[in-house]
Coordinates of C-alpha atoms in Angstrom, one line a residue:
M1 CA -22.2 0.4 25.7
T2 CA -18.8 -0.5 27.0
E3 CA -18.6 -3.4 29.5
Y4 CA -16.1 -3.6 32.3
P5 CA -15.6 -6.8 34.3
N6 CA -14.8 -5.0 37.5
L7 CA -14.5 -1.5 39.1
L8 CA -10.7 -1.3 38.6
S9 CA -11.2 -1.8 34.9
R10 CA -13.8 0.9 34.7
L11 CA -11.6 3.4 36.6
L12 CA -8.5 2.7 34.5
L13 CA -9.9 2.3 31.1
R14 CA -13.0 4.4 30.8
R15 CA -11.2 7.5 29.4
G16 CA -8.9 5.3 27.2
F17 CA -11.7 3.4 25.6
A18 CA -13.5 6.6 24.8
S19 CA -10.4 7.8 23.1
Q20 CA -9.9 4.9 20.8
F21 CA -8.9 5.5 17.2
A22 CA -7.7 3.7 14.1
F23 CA -4.4 3.3 16.0
P24 CA -3.2 4.5 19.4
I25 CA -2.7 8.3 19.4
T26 CA -3.0 9.3 23.0
D27 CA 0.2 9.9 25.0
S28 CA 0.8 6.9 27.4
R29 CA 4.5 7.5 28.1
K30 CA 4.2 7.6 31.9
L31 CA 2.5 4.2 32.1
T32 CA 4.8 2.9 29.4
R33 CA 7.9 3.8 31.4
R34 CA 6.6 1.9 34.4
L35 CA 5.8 -1.1 32.4
E36 CA 9.2 -1.0 30.7
I37 CA 10.8 -1.5 34.1
L38 CA 8.8 -4.6 34.6
E39 CA 9.5 -5.7 31.1
R40 CA 13.2 -5.7 31.7
L41 CA 12.8 -7.8 34.8
L42 CA 10.8 -10.5 33.0
P43 CA 12.9 -13.5 31.9
R44 CA 13.3 -13.7 28.1
P45 CA 11.7 -16.8 26.7
R46 CA 14.2 -19.5 26.5
H47 CA 13.4 -20.5 23.0
L48 CA 11.8 -18.2 20.4
E49 CA 10.3 -20.1 17.5
P50 CA 11.0 -18.6 14.1
V51 CA 8.1 -17.0 12.3
A52 CA 6.8 -19.8 10.0
A53 CA 4.2 -19.3 7.3
P54 CA 2.4 -16.3 8.8
I55 CA -1.1 -15.6 7.6
I56 CA -1.5 -12.1 6.1
V57 CA -4.8 -10.5 5.1
A58 CA -4.5 -7.6 2.6
G59 CA -7.6 -5.8 1.5
L60 CA -9.2 -2.3 1.4
P61 CA -10.8 -1.0 4.5
R62 CA -14.5 -1.9 4.9
T63 CA -14.2 -5.2 3.1
G64 CA -15.0 -7.4 6.1
S65 CA -11.4 -8.0 7.2
T66 CA -12.1 -7.4 10.8
W67 CA -14.8 -10.1 10.9
L68 CA -12.6 -12.5 8.9
Q69 CA -9.9 -11.8 11.4
T70 CA -12.3 -12.6 14.3
L71 CA -13.2 -15.9 12.6
L72 CA -9.6 -17.0 11.9
C73 CA -8.1 -15.8 15.2
A74 CA -10.6 -18.0 17.0
H75 CA -8.5 -21.0 15.8
P76 CA -6.5 -22.4 18.7
D77 CA -3.3 -22.5 16.7
V78 CA -3.4 -18.8 15.7
A79 CA -1.5 -16.0 17.4
Y80 CA -1.8 -12.2 16.8
I81 CA -1.1 -8.7 18.0
N82 CA -3.9 -7.9 20.4
H83 CA -5.0 -4.4 21.3
L84 CA -3.1 -4.3 24.5
T85 CA 0.1 -5.3 22.8
H86 CA -0.6 -2.7 20.1
H87 CA -0.8 0.1 22.7
F88 CA 2.4 -1.0 24.5
P89 CA 4.8 -2.2 21.7
T90 CA 7.9 -1.7 23.8
C91 CA 6.6 -3.6 26.9
F92 CA 3.7 -5.8 25.7
R93 CA 4.7 -8.8 27.8
A94 CA 4.5 -6.7 31.0
A95 CA 1.2 -5.1 29.9
N96 CA -0.4 -8.5 29.2
L97 CA 0.9 -9.9 32.5
V98 CA -0.3 -7.1 34.7
T99 CA -3.8 -6.8 33.2
G100 CA -4.2 -10.6 33.2
L101 CA -3.3 -10.8 36.9
L102 CA -5.6 -8.0 37.9
G103 CA -8.4 -9.0 35.6
I104 CA -8.4 -5.6 33.7
D105 CA -10.3 -5.5 30.5
A106 CA -13.0 -3.6 28.6
K107 CA -15.3 -4.6 25.8
G108 CA -17.4 -2.4 23.5
E109 CA -18.1 -1.3 20.0
R110 CA -15.5 0.4 17.9
F111 CA -15.8 4.2 17.5
I112 CA -16.8 3.6 13.9
G113 CA -20.2 2.5 14.9
D114 CA -20.2 -0.7 12.8
S115 CA -21.4 -3.3 15.3
V116 CA -17.9 -4.7 15.7
V117 CA -17.1 -5.3 19.4
H118 CA -13.5 -5.5 20.6
S119 CA -11.6 -5.7 23.9
L120 CA -8.0 -5.4 25.2
R121 CA -7.2 -9.0 24.1
S122 CA -9.0 -9.1 20.8
P123 CA -6.9 -9.0 17.6
S124 CA -5.7 -5.6 16.4
E125 CA -4.3 -4.3 13.1
G126 CA -0.9 -3.7 14.7
T127 CA -0.5 -0.4 12.8
L128 CA 2.2 1.0 15.2
F129 CA 4.4 -2.0 14.6
W130 CA 3.9 -2.1 10.9
G131 CA 4.2 1.6 10.6
E132 CA 7.5 1.6 12.4
W133 CA 8.9 -1.2 10.3
L134 CA 7.6 -0.1 6.9
G135 CA 7.9 3.6 7.3
W136 CA 4.3 4.6 7.2
D137 CA 3.4 8.3 7.8
P138 CA -0.3 8.7 8.7
A139 CA -0.3 12.3 7.5
C140 CA 1.2 11.5 4.1
L141 CA -0.9 10.3 1.1
T142 CA 1.9 9.7 -1.4
Y143 CA 2.8 6.2 -2.6
D144 CA 6.2 5.0 -1.4
P145 CA 6.9 1.5 -2.6
V146 CA 8.8 -0.6 -0.1
R147 CA 10.5 -3.8 -0.8
L148 CA 12.6 -6.1 1.3
A149 CA 15.9 -4.5 0.2
D150 CA 14.7 -1.1 1.5
L151 CA 14.2 -2.3 5.1
G152 CA 17.7 -3.1 6.1
P153 CA 19.1 -6.0 8.2
A154 CA 18.3 -4.4 11.6
T155 CA 14.6 -3.8 10.7
I156 CA 14.3 -7.4 9.3
R157 CA 15.7 -8.8 12.5
D158 CA 13.4 -6.7 14.6
V159 CA 10.3 -7.7 12.6
H160 CA 11.1 -11.4 13.1
D161 CA 12.2 -11.1 16.7
T162 CA 9.2 -9.0 17.8
I163 CA 6.7 -11.3 16.1
S164 CA 8.3 -14.3 17.6
R165 CA 7.9 -12.7 21.1
V166 CA 4.3 -11.9 20.3
V167 CA 3.6 -15.5 19.3
A168 CA 5.3 -16.8 22.4
L169 CA 2.5 -15.1 24.5
F170 CA 0.2 -17.8 23.0
G171 CA 2.4 -20.8 23.6
P172 CA 4.4 -23.1 21.4
G173 CA 3.6 -24.1 17.8
K174 CA 1.3 -21.2 17.0
R175 CA 1.0 -19.4 13.6
F176 CA 1.1 -15.7 13.4
F177 CA -1.9 -13.8 11.8
T178 CA -2.0 -10.2 10.8
K179 CA -4.3 -8.0 8.8
N180 CA -4.2 -4.3 8.0
P181 CA -6.1 -2.1 5.5
A182 CA -2.8 -0.4 4.6
F183 CA -1.2 -3.7 3.5
I184 CA -1.9 -3.8 -0.2
P185 CA 1.0 -1.4 -1.3
A186 CA 3.2 -3.3 1.2
V187 CA 2.6 -6.8 -0.1
P188 CA 5.9 -6.9 -2.0
A189 CA 7.8 -6.1 1.2
L190 CA 5.7 -8.6 3.2
A191 CA 6.3 -11.3 0.7
G192 CA 10.0 -10.6 0.9
L193 CA 10.0 -10.7 4.7
F194 CA 8.0 -14.0 4.8
P195 CA 8.5 -16.0 1.6
D196 CA 6.3 -18.8 3.0
A197 CA 3.5 -16.5 4.0
R198 CA -0.1 -17.4 3.1
I199 CA -1.5 -14.2 1.7
I200 CA -5.3 -13.7 1.6
H201 CA -6.5 -10.9 -0.7
L202 CA -9.9 -9.9 0.7
V203 CA -12.4 -8.1 -1.6
R204 CA -16.0 -7.0 -1.4
D205 CA -18.4 -5.6 -4.0
P206 CA -17.2 -2.0 -4.7
R207 CA -20.7 -0.5 -4.5
P208 CA -21.0 -0.8 -0.7
T209 CA -17.2 -0.7 -0.2
A210 CA -16.7 2.7 -1.8
N211 CA -19.5 4.1 0.3
S212 CA -18.4 2.5 3.5
M213 CA -14.8 3.8 3.1
I214 CA -16.3 7.3 3.2
K215 CA -18.2 6.4 6.3
L216 CA -14.9 5.3 7.9
L217 CA -13.2 8.5 6.8
R218 CA -15.9 10.6 8.4
A219 CA -15.9 8.5 11.6
C220 CA -12.1 8.9 11.9
R221 CA -12.3 12.7 11.4
T222 CA -15.1 13.0 14.0
Q223 CA -13.2 10.8 16.5
L224 CA -9.9 12.7 16.0
A225 CA -11.7 16.0 16.7
K226 CA -13.3 14.4 19.8
V227 CA -10.0 13.1 21.2
K228 CA -8.3 16.5 20.6
A229 CA -11.2 18.3 22.3
S230 CA -10.9 16.0 25.4
G231 CA -7.7 17.6 26.3
R232 CA -5.8 14.4 26.5
P233 CA -2.2 14.8 25.3
L234 CA -1.5 13.1 22.0
A235 CA 1.5 11.0 21.1
M236 CA 1.8 12.7 17.7
R237 CA 0.6 15.7 15.8
L238 CA -2.2 14.7 13.5
D239 CA -4.4 17.2 11.8
D240 CA -6.2 14.7 9.6
F241 CA -6.2 11.0 8.8
V242 CA -7.3 9.4 5.5
P243 CA -7.7 5.7 6.4
Y244 CA -7.1 4.5 2.8
P245 CA -4.0 2.5 1.6
R246 CA -1.3 4.6 0.0
L247 CA -1.8 3.3 -3.5
P248 CA 0.0 5.0 -6.4
R249 CA -2.8 7.5 -7.3
L250 CA -4.4 8.1 -3.9
A251 CA -3.0 11.6 -3.5
E252 CA -4.2 12.5 -7.1
Y253 CA -7.7 11.3 -6.4
V254 CA -7.9 13.1 -3.0
G255 CA -6.7 16.2 -4.6
R256 CA -9.1 16.0 -7.5
Y257 CA -12.3 14.7 -5.9
G258 CA -11.7 14.9 -2.1
A259 CA -11.3 11.9 0.2
D260 CA -15.0 11.8 1.0
D261 CA -16.1 11.4 -2.6
V262 CA -17.2 8.1 -4.1
R263 CA -15.3 8.9 -7.3
A264 CA -12.1 8.7 -5.3
T265 CA -13.0 5.6 -3.3
A266 CA -14.3 3.7 -6.3
R267 CA -11.1 4.4 -8.2
L268 CA -9.1 3.1 -5.2
W269 CA -11.1 -0.1 -5.3
R270 CA -10.4 -0.5 -9.0
D271 CA -6.7 0.3 -8.6
A272 CA -6.4 -2.1 -5.6
A273 CA -7.8 -4.9 -7.7
F274 CA -5.4 -4.4 -10.5
F275 CA -2.5 -3.8 -8.2
M276 CA -3.0 -7.2 -6.6
E277 CA -3.6 -8.8 -10.0
G278 CA -0.2 -7.5 -11.1
L279 CA 1.4 -9.0 -8.1
A280 CA -0.3 -12.4 -8.2
P281 CA 2.1 -14.2 -10.5
S282 CA 4.9 -13.5 -8.0
L283 CA 2.9 -14.8 -5.0
P284 CA 2.7 -18.6 -5.0
N285 CA 0.6 -18.7 -1.9
L286 CA -2.2 -16.3 -2.7
L287 CA -5.9 -16.8 -2.2
T288 CA -8.4 -14.1 -3.2
V289 CA -11.5 -14.2 -0.9
R290 CA -14.8 -12.4 -1.7
F291 CA -16.4 -11.4 1.5
E292 CA -19.8 -12.2 0.0
S293 CA -18.7 -15.9 0.0
V294 CA -17.9 -15.7 3.7
L295 CA -21.3 -14.2 4.4
A296 CA -23.1 -16.8 2.3
D297 CA -21.3 -19.8 3.8
P298 CA -19.2 -18.9 6.9
A299 CA -18.4 -22.4 7.9
G300 CA -17.5 -23.6 4.4
S301 CA -15.5 -20.5 3.6
V302 CA -13.5 -20.8 6.8
A303 CA -12.8 -24.5 6.2
R304 CA -11.4 -23.7 2.8
I305 CA -9.3 -20.8 4.1
L306 CA -7.9 -23.0 6.9
D307 CA -7.0 -25.6 4.3
F308 CA -5.2 -22.9 2.3
C309 CA -3.4 -21.7 5.4
R310 CA -2.4 -25.3 6.3
L311 CA -4.2 -25.1 9.6
S312 CA -6.1 -28.0 11.1
P313 CA -9.9 -28.1 10.4
L314 CA -12.2 -27.1 13.2
P315 CA -14.7 -29.7 14.6
A316 CA -18.1 -29.3 13.1
D317 CA -19.6 -29.2 16.5
N318 CA -17.3 -26.5 17.9
P319 CA -19.8 -24.3 19.9
A320 CA -17.6 -21.2 19.9
M321 CA -17.3 -21.3 16.1
A322 CA -20.9 -22.1 15.6
A323 CA -21.8 -19.0 17.6
L324 CA -19.5 -16.9 15.4
Y325 CA -20.9 -18.3 12.2
A326 CA -24.4 -17.5 13.4
R327 CA -23.3 -13.9 14.0
T328 CA -21.7 -13.5 10.6
G329 CA -23.4 -10.7 8.7
K330 CA -25.6 -9.7 11.7
V331 CA -25.3 -6.0 12.4
A332 CA -27.2 -3.5 14.6
H333 CA -26.6 -0.5 12.4
V334 CA -28.3 0.7 9.2
N335 CA -26.3 2.0 6.2
A336 CA -27.6 4.5 3.6
Y337 CA -25.5 4.0 0.6
G338 CA -25.9 5.3 -3.0
E339 CA -24.3 6.3 -6.3
Y340 CA -24.0 2.6 -7.2
G341 CA -24.2 3.4 -10.9
L342 CA -21.2 5.8 -10.7
V343 CA -19.2 3.1 -8.8
V344 CA -20.1 0.5 -11.5
D345 CA -19.0 2.8 -14.3
I346 CA -15.6 3.2 -12.7
C347 CA -15.1 -0.4 -11.5
R348 CA -16.9 -2.4 -14.2
E349 CA -13.8 -4.1 -15.7
A350 CA -12.3 -5.0 -12.3
M351 CA -15.7 -6.2 -11.1
A352 CA -16.0 -8.6 -13.9
R353 CA -12.5 -10.0 -13.3
L354 CA -13.5 -10.8 -9.7
G355 CA -16.9 -12.2 -10.5
Y356 CA -19.1 -9.2 -9.6
D357 CA -21.9 -8.7 -12.0
P358 CA -23.1 -5.0 -11.9
D359 CA -26.5 -6.1 -13.1
R360 CA -27.0 -8.5 -10.1
P361 CA -27.9 -7.4 -6.6
V362 CA -25.2 -6.5 -4.2
G363 CA -24.2 -9.6 -2.3
E364 CA -24.3 -12.1 -5.2
V365 CA -21.1 -13.3 -6.9
G366 CA -20.5 -15.4 -9.9
A367 CA -17.5 -17.0 -11.5
A368 CA -14.3 -14.9 -11.8
G369 CA -13.4 -13.5 -15.2
A370 CA -9.7 -14.0 -14.7
A371 CA -7.5 -16.6 -13.0
A372 CA -4.6 -14.1 -12.4
F373 CA -5.7 -13.4 -8.8
G374 CA -4.5 -16.8 -7.5
G375 CA -7.1 -19.1 -6.1
L376 CA -10.5 -17.4 -5.8
L377 CA -13.2 -18.1 -3.1

């Protein structure tokens, strides 16, 4: 159930919240034009701090990245692209100002039905921003490797300037955090944009992950059909959306098996693991995190990640963090996953290298079989 703090919020946001998607797809040009007028009237921050050592989480969808994002973005020194900023990329200062003054907000579960609650000011994946900068096409499945040299000076300046302005919303001395399930193929470009970035490679046992990716795909297709049927104008033409990273063989797997087949998603898990392993020697600040470790010891895992990110430790008696740790792994939905044997047959070698034993129950991890993934948690 969606919660609104006041009647104005309900009146303004009810239809919009019902039309949520993996990224904003409804047409908001009329409101955007009004907010852009206010944006031009707002004084530019006197001093924009350079983007220093951003924290980047790269991992397949359904690996726990949203919950890790929730944990890390609760740190007082972390800034991020919130959902409001994501919906209004050309006038996000005005959008945040107006909604803040009027107390406009909404809070509810994502359309995926995965027990994750978000609001206008909770962290988003910033897909509109990254898609514009990195040239992502949501309708295209082909692998298009992008490196820093491909972006051009104007795009590089825009990336740094925009992120600096986003960070300024949170006050001075903040560190920028971002995560997106499409990031894995873009890691070389991200590492070029931010040589001092702390990159977290998040993984999860392929048995539930391969199944959960299919659940996400079906939820996206159902929601896209629902939004189209609502009659709301769309900002883009989109007949289908496959919410998987554009790894080199994605189009091949979708063509051969279908996007909703575990044979495709398991192969993507395997390929993503080896893709990141190949990049690891060129990434001096890389930490691979198994989500099972976060579930087993949220406080200890966050402490180690904060240390890796060079963020100050959080007090042990911090009540907000204690509440988040207590909620870690608690869900209200029930999953019915299967074909674990098939997933293991496809992913066995990569599983061993990341410390997943196919003969042990899902949720247990052991020592990693290779050190090429950077540090491993």
